[in-house]
PDB file of C-alpha atoms in Angstrom:
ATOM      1  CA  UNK A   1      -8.616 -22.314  -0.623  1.00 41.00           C
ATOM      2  CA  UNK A   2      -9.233 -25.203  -2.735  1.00 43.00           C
ATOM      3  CA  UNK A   3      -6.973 -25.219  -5.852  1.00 41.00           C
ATOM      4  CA  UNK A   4     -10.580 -25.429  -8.169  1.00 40.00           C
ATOM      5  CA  UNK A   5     -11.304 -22.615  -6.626  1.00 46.00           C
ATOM      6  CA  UNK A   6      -9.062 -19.972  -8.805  1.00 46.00           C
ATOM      7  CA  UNK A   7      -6.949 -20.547 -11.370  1.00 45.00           C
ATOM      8  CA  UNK A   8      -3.929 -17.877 -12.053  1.00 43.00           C
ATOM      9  CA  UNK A   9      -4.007 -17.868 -15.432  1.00 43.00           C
ATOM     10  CA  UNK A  10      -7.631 -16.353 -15.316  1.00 57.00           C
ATOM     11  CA  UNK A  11      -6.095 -12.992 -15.471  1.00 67.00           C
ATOM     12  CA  UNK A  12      -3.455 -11.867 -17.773  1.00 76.00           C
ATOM     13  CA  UNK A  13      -1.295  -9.722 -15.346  1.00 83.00           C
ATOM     14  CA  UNK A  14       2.076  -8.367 -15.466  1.00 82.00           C
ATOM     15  CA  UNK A  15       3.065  -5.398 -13.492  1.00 81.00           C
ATOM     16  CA  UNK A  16       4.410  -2.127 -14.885  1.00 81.00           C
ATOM     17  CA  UNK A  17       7.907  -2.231 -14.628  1.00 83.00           C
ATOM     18  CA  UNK A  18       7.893  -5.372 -16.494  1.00 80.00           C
ATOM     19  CA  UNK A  19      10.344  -7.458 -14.223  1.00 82.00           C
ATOM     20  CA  UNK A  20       9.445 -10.734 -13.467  1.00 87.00           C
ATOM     21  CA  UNK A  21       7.231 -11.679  -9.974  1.00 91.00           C
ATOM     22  CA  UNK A  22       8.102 -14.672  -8.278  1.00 91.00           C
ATOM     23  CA  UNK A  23      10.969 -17.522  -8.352  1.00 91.00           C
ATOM     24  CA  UNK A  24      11.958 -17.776 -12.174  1.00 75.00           C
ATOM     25  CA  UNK A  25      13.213 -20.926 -14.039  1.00 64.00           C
ATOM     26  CA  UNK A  26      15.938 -18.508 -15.572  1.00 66.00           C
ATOM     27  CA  UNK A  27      17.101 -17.460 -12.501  1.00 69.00           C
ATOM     28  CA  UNK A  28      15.940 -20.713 -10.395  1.00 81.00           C
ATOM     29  CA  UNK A  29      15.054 -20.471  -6.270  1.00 89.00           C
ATOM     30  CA  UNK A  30      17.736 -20.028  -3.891  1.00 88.00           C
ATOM     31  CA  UNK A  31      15.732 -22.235  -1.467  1.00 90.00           C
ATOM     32  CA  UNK A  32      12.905 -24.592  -1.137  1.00 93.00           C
ATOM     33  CA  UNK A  33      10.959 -25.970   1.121  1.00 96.00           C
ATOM     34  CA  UNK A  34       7.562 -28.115   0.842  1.00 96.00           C
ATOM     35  CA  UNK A  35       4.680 -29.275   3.386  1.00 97.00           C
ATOM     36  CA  UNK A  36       7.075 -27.746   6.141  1.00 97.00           C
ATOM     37  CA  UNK A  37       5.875 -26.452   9.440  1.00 98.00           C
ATOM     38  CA  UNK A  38       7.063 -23.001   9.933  1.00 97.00           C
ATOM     39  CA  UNK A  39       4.291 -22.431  12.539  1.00 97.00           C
ATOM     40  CA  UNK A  40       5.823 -19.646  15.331  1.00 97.00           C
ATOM     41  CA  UNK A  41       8.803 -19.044  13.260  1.00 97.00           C
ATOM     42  CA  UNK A  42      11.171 -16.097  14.418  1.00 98.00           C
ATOM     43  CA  UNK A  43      12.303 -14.359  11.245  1.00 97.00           C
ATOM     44  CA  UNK A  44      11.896 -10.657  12.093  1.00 97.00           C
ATOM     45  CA  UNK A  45      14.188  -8.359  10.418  1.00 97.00           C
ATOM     46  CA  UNK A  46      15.127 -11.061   7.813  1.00 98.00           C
ATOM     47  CA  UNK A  47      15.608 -10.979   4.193  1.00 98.00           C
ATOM     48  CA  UNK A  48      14.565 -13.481   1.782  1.00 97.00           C
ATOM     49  CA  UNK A  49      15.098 -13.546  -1.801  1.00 96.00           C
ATOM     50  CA  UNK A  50      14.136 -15.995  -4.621  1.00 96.00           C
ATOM     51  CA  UNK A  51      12.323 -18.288  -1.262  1.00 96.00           C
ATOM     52  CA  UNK A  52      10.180 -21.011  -3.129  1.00 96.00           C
ATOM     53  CA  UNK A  53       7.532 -22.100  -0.210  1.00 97.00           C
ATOM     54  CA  UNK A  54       4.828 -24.541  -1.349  1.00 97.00           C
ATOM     55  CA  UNK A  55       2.054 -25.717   1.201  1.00 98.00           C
ATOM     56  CA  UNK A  56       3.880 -24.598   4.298  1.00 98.00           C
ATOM     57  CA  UNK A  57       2.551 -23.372   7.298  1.00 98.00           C
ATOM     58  CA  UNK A  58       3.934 -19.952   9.072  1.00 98.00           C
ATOM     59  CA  UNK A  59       0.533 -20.006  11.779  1.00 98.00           C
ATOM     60  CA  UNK A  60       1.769 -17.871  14.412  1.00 98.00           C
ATOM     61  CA  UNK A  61       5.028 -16.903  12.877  1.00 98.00           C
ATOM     62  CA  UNK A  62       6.811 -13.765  13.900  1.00 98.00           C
ATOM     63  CA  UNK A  63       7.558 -12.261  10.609  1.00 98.00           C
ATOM     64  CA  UNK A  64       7.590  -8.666  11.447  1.00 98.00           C
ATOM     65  CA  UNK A  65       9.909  -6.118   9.204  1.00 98.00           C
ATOM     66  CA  UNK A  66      10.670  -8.826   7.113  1.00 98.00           C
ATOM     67  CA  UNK A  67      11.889  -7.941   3.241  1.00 98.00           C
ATOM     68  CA  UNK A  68      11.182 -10.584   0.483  1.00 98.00           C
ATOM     69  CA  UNK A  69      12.025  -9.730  -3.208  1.00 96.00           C
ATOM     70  CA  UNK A  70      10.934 -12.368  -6.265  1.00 95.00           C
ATOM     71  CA  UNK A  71       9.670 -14.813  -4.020  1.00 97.00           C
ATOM     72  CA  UNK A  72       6.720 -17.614  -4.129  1.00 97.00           C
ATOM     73  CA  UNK A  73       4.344 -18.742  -1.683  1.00 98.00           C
ATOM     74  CA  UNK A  74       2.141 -21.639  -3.078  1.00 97.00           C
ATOM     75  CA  UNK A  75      -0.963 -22.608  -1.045  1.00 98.00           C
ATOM     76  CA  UNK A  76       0.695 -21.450   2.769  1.00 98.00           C
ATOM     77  CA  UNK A  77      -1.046 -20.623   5.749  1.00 98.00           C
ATOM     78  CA  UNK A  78      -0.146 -17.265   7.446  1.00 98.00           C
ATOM     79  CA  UNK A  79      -3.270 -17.618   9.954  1.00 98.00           C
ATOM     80  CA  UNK A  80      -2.468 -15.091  13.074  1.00 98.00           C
ATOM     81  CA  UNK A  81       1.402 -14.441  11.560  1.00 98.00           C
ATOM     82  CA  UNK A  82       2.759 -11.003  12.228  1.00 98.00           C
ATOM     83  CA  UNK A  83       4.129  -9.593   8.820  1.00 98.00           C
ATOM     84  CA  UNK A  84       3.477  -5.775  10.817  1.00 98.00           C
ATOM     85  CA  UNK A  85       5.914  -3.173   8.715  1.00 98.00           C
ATOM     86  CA  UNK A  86       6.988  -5.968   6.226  1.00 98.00           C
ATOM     87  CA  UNK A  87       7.660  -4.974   2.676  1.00 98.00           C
ATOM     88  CA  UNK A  88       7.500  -7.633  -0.053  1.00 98.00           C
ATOM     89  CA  UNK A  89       8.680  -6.364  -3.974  1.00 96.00           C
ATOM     90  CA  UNK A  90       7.639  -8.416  -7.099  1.00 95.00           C
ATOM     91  CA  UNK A  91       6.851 -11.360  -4.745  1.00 97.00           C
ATOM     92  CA  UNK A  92       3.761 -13.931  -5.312  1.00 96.00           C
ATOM     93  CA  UNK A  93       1.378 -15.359  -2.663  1.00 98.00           C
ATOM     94  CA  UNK A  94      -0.534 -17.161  -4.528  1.00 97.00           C
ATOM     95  CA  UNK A  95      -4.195 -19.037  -2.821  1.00 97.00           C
ATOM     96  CA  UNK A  96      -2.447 -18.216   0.321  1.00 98.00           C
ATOM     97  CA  UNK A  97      -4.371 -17.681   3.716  1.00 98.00           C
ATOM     98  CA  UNK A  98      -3.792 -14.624   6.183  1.00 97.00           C
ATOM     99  CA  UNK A  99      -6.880 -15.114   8.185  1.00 95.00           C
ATOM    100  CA  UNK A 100      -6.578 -12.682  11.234  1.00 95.00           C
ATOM    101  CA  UNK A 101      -2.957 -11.793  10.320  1.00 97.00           C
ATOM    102  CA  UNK A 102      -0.715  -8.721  11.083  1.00 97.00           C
ATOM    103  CA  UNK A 103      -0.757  -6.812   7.903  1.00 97.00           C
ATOM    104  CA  UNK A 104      -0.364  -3.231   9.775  1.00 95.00           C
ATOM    105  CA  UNK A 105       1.900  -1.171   7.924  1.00 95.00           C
ATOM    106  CA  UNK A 106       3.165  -3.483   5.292  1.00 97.00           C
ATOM    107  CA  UNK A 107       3.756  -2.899   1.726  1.00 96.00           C
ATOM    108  CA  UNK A 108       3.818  -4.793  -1.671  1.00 96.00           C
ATOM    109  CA  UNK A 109       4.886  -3.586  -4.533  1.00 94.00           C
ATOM    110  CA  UNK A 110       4.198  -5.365  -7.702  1.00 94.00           C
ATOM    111  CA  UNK A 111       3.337  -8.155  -5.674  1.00 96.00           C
ATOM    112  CA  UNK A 112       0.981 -10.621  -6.822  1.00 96.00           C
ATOM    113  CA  UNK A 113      -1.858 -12.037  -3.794  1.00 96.00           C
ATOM    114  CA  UNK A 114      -4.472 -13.572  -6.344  1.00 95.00           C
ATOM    115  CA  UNK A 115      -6.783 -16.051  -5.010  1.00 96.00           C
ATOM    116  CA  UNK A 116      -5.296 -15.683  -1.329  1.00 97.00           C
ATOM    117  CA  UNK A 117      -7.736 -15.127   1.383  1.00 97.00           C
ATOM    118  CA  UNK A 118      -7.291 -11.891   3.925  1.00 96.00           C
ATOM    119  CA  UNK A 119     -10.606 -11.926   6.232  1.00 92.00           C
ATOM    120  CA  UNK A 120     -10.046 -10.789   9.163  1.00 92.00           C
ATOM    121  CA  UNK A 121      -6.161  -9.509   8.381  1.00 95.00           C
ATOM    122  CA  UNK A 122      -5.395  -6.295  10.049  1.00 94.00           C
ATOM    123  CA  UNK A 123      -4.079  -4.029   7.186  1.00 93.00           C
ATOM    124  CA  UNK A 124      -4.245  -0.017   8.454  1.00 90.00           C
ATOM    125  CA  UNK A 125      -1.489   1.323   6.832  1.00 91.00           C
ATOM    126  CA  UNK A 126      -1.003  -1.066   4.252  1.00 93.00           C
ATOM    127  CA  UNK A 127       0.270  -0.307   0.599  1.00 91.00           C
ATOM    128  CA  UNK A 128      -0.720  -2.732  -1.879  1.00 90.00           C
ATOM    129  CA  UNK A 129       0.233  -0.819  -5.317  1.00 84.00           C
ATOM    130  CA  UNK A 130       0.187  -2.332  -8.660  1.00 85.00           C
ATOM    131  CA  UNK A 131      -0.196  -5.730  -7.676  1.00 91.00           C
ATOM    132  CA  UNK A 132      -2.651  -8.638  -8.573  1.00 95.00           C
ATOM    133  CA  UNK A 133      -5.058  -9.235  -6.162  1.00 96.00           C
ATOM    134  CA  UNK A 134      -7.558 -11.331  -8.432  1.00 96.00           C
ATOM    135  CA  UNK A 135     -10.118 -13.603  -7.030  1.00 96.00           C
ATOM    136  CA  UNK A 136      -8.900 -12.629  -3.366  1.00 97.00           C
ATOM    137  CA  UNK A 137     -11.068 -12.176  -0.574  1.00 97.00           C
ATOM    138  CA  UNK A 138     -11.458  -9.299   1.626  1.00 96.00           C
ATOM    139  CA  UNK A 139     -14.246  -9.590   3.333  1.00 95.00           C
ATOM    140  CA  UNK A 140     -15.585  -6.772   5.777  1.00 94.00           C
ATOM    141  CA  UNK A 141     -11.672  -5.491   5.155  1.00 94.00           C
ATOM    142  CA  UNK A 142     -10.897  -2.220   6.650  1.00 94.00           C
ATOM    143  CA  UNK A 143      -9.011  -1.131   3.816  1.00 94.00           C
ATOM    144  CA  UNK A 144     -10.193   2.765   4.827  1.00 95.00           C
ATOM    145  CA  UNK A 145      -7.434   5.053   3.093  1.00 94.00           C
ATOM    146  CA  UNK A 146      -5.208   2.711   1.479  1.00 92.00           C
ATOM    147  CA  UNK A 147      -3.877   2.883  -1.862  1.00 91.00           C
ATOM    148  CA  UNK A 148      -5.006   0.970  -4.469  1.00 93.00           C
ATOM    149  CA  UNK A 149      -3.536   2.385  -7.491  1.00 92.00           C
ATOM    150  CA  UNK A 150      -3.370   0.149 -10.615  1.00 92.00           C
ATOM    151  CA  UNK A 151      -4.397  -2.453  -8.634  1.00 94.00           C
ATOM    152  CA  UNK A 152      -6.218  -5.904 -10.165  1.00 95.00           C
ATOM    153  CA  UNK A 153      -9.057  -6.659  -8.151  1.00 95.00           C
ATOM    154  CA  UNK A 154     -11.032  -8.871 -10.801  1.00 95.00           C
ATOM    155  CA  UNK A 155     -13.259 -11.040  -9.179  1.00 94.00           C
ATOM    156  CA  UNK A 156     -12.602 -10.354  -5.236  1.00 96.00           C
ATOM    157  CA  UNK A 157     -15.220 -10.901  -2.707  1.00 96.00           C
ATOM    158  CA  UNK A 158     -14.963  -7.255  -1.070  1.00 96.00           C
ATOM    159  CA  UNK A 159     -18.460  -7.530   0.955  1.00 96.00           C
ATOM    160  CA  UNK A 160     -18.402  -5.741   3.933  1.00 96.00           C
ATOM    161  CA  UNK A 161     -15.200  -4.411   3.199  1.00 96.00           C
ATOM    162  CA  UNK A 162     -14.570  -0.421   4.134  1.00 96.00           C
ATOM    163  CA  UNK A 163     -12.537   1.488   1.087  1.00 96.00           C
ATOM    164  CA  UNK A 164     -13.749   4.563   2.210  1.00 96.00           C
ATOM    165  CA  UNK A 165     -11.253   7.384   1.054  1.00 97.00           C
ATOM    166  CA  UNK A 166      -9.224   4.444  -0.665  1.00 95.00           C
ATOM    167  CA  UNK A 167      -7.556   5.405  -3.593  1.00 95.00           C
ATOM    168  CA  UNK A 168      -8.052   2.800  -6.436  1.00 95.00           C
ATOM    169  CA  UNK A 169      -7.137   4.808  -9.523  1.00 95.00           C
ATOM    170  CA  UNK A 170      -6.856   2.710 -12.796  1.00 94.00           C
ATOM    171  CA  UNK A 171      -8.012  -0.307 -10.447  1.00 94.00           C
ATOM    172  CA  UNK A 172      -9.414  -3.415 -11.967  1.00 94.00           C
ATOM    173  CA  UNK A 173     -12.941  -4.058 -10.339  1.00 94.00           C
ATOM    174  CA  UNK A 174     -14.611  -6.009 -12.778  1.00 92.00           C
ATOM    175  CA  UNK A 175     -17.004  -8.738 -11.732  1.00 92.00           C
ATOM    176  CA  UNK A 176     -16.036  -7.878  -8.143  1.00 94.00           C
ATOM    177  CA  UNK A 177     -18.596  -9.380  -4.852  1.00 93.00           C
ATOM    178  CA  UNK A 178     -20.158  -5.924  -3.616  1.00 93.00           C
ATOM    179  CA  UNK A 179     -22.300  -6.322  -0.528  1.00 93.00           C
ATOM    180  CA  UNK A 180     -22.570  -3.646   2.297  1.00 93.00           C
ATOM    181  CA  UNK A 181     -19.651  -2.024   0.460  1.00 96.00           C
ATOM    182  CA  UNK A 182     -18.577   1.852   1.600  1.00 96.00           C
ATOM    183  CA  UNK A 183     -16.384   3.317  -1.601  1.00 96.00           C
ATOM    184  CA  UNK A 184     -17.779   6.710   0.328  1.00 96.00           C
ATOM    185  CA  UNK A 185     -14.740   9.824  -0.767  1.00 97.00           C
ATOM    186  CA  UNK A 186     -12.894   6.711  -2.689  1.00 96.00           C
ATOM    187  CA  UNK A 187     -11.357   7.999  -6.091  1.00 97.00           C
ATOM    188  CA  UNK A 188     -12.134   5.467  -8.413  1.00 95.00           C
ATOM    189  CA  UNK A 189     -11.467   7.531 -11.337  1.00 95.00           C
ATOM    190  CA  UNK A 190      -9.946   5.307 -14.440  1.00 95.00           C
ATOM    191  CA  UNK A 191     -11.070   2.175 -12.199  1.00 94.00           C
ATOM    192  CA  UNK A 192     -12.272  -0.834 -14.643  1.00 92.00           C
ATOM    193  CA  UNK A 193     -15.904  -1.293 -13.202  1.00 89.00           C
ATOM    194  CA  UNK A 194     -18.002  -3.497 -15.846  1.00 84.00           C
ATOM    195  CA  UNK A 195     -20.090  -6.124 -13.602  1.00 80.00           C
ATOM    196  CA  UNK A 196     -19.906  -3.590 -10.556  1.00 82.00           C
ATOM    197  CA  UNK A 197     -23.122  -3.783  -8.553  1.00 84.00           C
ATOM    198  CA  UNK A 198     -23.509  -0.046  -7.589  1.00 84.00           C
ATOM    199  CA  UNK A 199     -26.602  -1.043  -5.630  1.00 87.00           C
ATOM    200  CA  UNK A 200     -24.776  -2.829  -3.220  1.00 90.00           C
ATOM    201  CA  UNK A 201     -22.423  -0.501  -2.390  1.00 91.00           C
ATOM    202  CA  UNK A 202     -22.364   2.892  -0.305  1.00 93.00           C
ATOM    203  CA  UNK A 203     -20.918   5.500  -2.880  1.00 92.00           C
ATOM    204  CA  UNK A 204     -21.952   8.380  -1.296  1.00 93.00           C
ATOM    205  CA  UNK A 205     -19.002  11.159  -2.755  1.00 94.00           C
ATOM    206  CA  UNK A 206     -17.343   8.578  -4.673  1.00 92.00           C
ATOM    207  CA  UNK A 207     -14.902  10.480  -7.353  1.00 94.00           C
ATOM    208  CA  UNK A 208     -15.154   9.052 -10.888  1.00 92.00           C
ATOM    209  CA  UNK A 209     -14.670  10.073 -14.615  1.00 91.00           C
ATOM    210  CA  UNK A 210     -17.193  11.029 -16.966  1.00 88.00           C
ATOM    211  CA  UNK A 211     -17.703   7.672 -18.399  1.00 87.00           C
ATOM    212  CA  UNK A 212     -17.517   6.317 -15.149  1.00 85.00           C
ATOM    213  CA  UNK A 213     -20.662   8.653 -13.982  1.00 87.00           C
ATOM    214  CA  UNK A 214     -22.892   7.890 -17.371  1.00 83.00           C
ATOM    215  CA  UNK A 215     -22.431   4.267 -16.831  1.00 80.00           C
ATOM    216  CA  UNK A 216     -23.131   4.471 -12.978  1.00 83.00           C
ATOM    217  CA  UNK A 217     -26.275   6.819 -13.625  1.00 78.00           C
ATOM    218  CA  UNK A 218     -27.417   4.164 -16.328  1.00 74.00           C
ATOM    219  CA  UNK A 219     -27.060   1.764 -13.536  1.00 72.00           C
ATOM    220  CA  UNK A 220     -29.290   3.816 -11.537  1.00 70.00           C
ATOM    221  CA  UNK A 221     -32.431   3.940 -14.473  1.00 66.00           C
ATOM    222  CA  UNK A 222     -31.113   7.417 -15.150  1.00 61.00           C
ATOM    223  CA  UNK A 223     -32.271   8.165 -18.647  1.00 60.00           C
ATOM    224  CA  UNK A 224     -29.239  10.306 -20.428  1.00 63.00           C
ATOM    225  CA  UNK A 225     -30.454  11.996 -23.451  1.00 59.00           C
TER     226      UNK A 225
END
């Protein structure tokens, strides 16, 4: 993505726990690399902590079962990488691309993805909890039964994208790209949904809150007296 194109300070995240995502100047990055080619890289199994990556390319790279914890990923290119089973905690992608990568089964925890791009990423399984995912794109995702929870999803291009049965409790959807959306058995209930397009979207036993409901049926030209 072009670096116009988002801009992290746009949303004013920090996740629950309070610890800090990403390489800190406190604690500083225990290694660095820049504009390297990491394309077909063999690093299954490995663990990586405090990693500082900026513009490098892992295209191709076998990153299966991997564990990173508080690292950064500036601008890199996971395009076809396997990160299958690999768990990430209070790590930051940030305006990465994983177009048509190996997500199956991974997880990240307080992890932040915002302005990274995911189309065609294979993500059954995969466990993206309280993390930011702001300005990201997901288009025609399969994202069918994965948890959501607490998750910030302001601004993401999720057209196309399948959430049925998806649990996005206390999610952020606010001004998010709804086109040929299914949120069909999704709980949305406590999910932030000003801007939310409910025309666009298949909602068909959708759980929500109260207020959720009135401002849905309002959305609708149901009159509530």
């Amino acid at each position: 993505m072009d670096d116009s194109d988002f801009s992290a300070g746009e949303v004013d995240w920090q996740p629950a726990s309070g610890a800090q995502v990403g390489v800190t100047g406190e604690h500083g990055p225990a290694y660095v690399e820049h504009d390297v080619d990491r394309s077909k890289l063999e690093a299954s199994g490995q663990h990586w902590q405090r990693y500082h990556y900026d513009r490098c390319s892992f295209v191709d790279a076998d990153l299966s079962n991997i564990l990173t914890t508080q690292c950064t990923f500036l601008r890199c290119d996971f395009t076809h990488a396997d990160l299958s089973q690999s768990m990430h905690q209070r790590s930051e992608f940030l305006d990465c691309v994983f177009r048509s990568a190996q997500l199956t089964g991974a997880r990240f925890e307080e992890c932040r993805l915002a302005g990274s791009e995911l189309d065609g990423a294979a993500m059954s399984g995969i466990m993206l909890r309280g993390g930011d995912l702001a300005a990201v794109s997901l288009e025609d995702a399969d994202l069918s039964g994965v948890d959501l929870t607490e998750v910030v999803l302001y601004g993401a291009n999720l057209a196309g994208a399948d959430l049925q049965d998806a649990k996005l409790v206390g999610a952020d959807l606010r001004d998010v790209r709804l086109e040929r959306t299914s949120f069909a058995r999704a709980d949305l209930t406590g999910a932030q949904i000003d801007g939310f397009d409910a025309h666009q979207a298949d909602l068909t036993g959708t759980i929500v809150d109260r207020e959720q409901a009135v401002e849905l049926a309002r959305a609708f030209g149901v009159v509530i007296s």
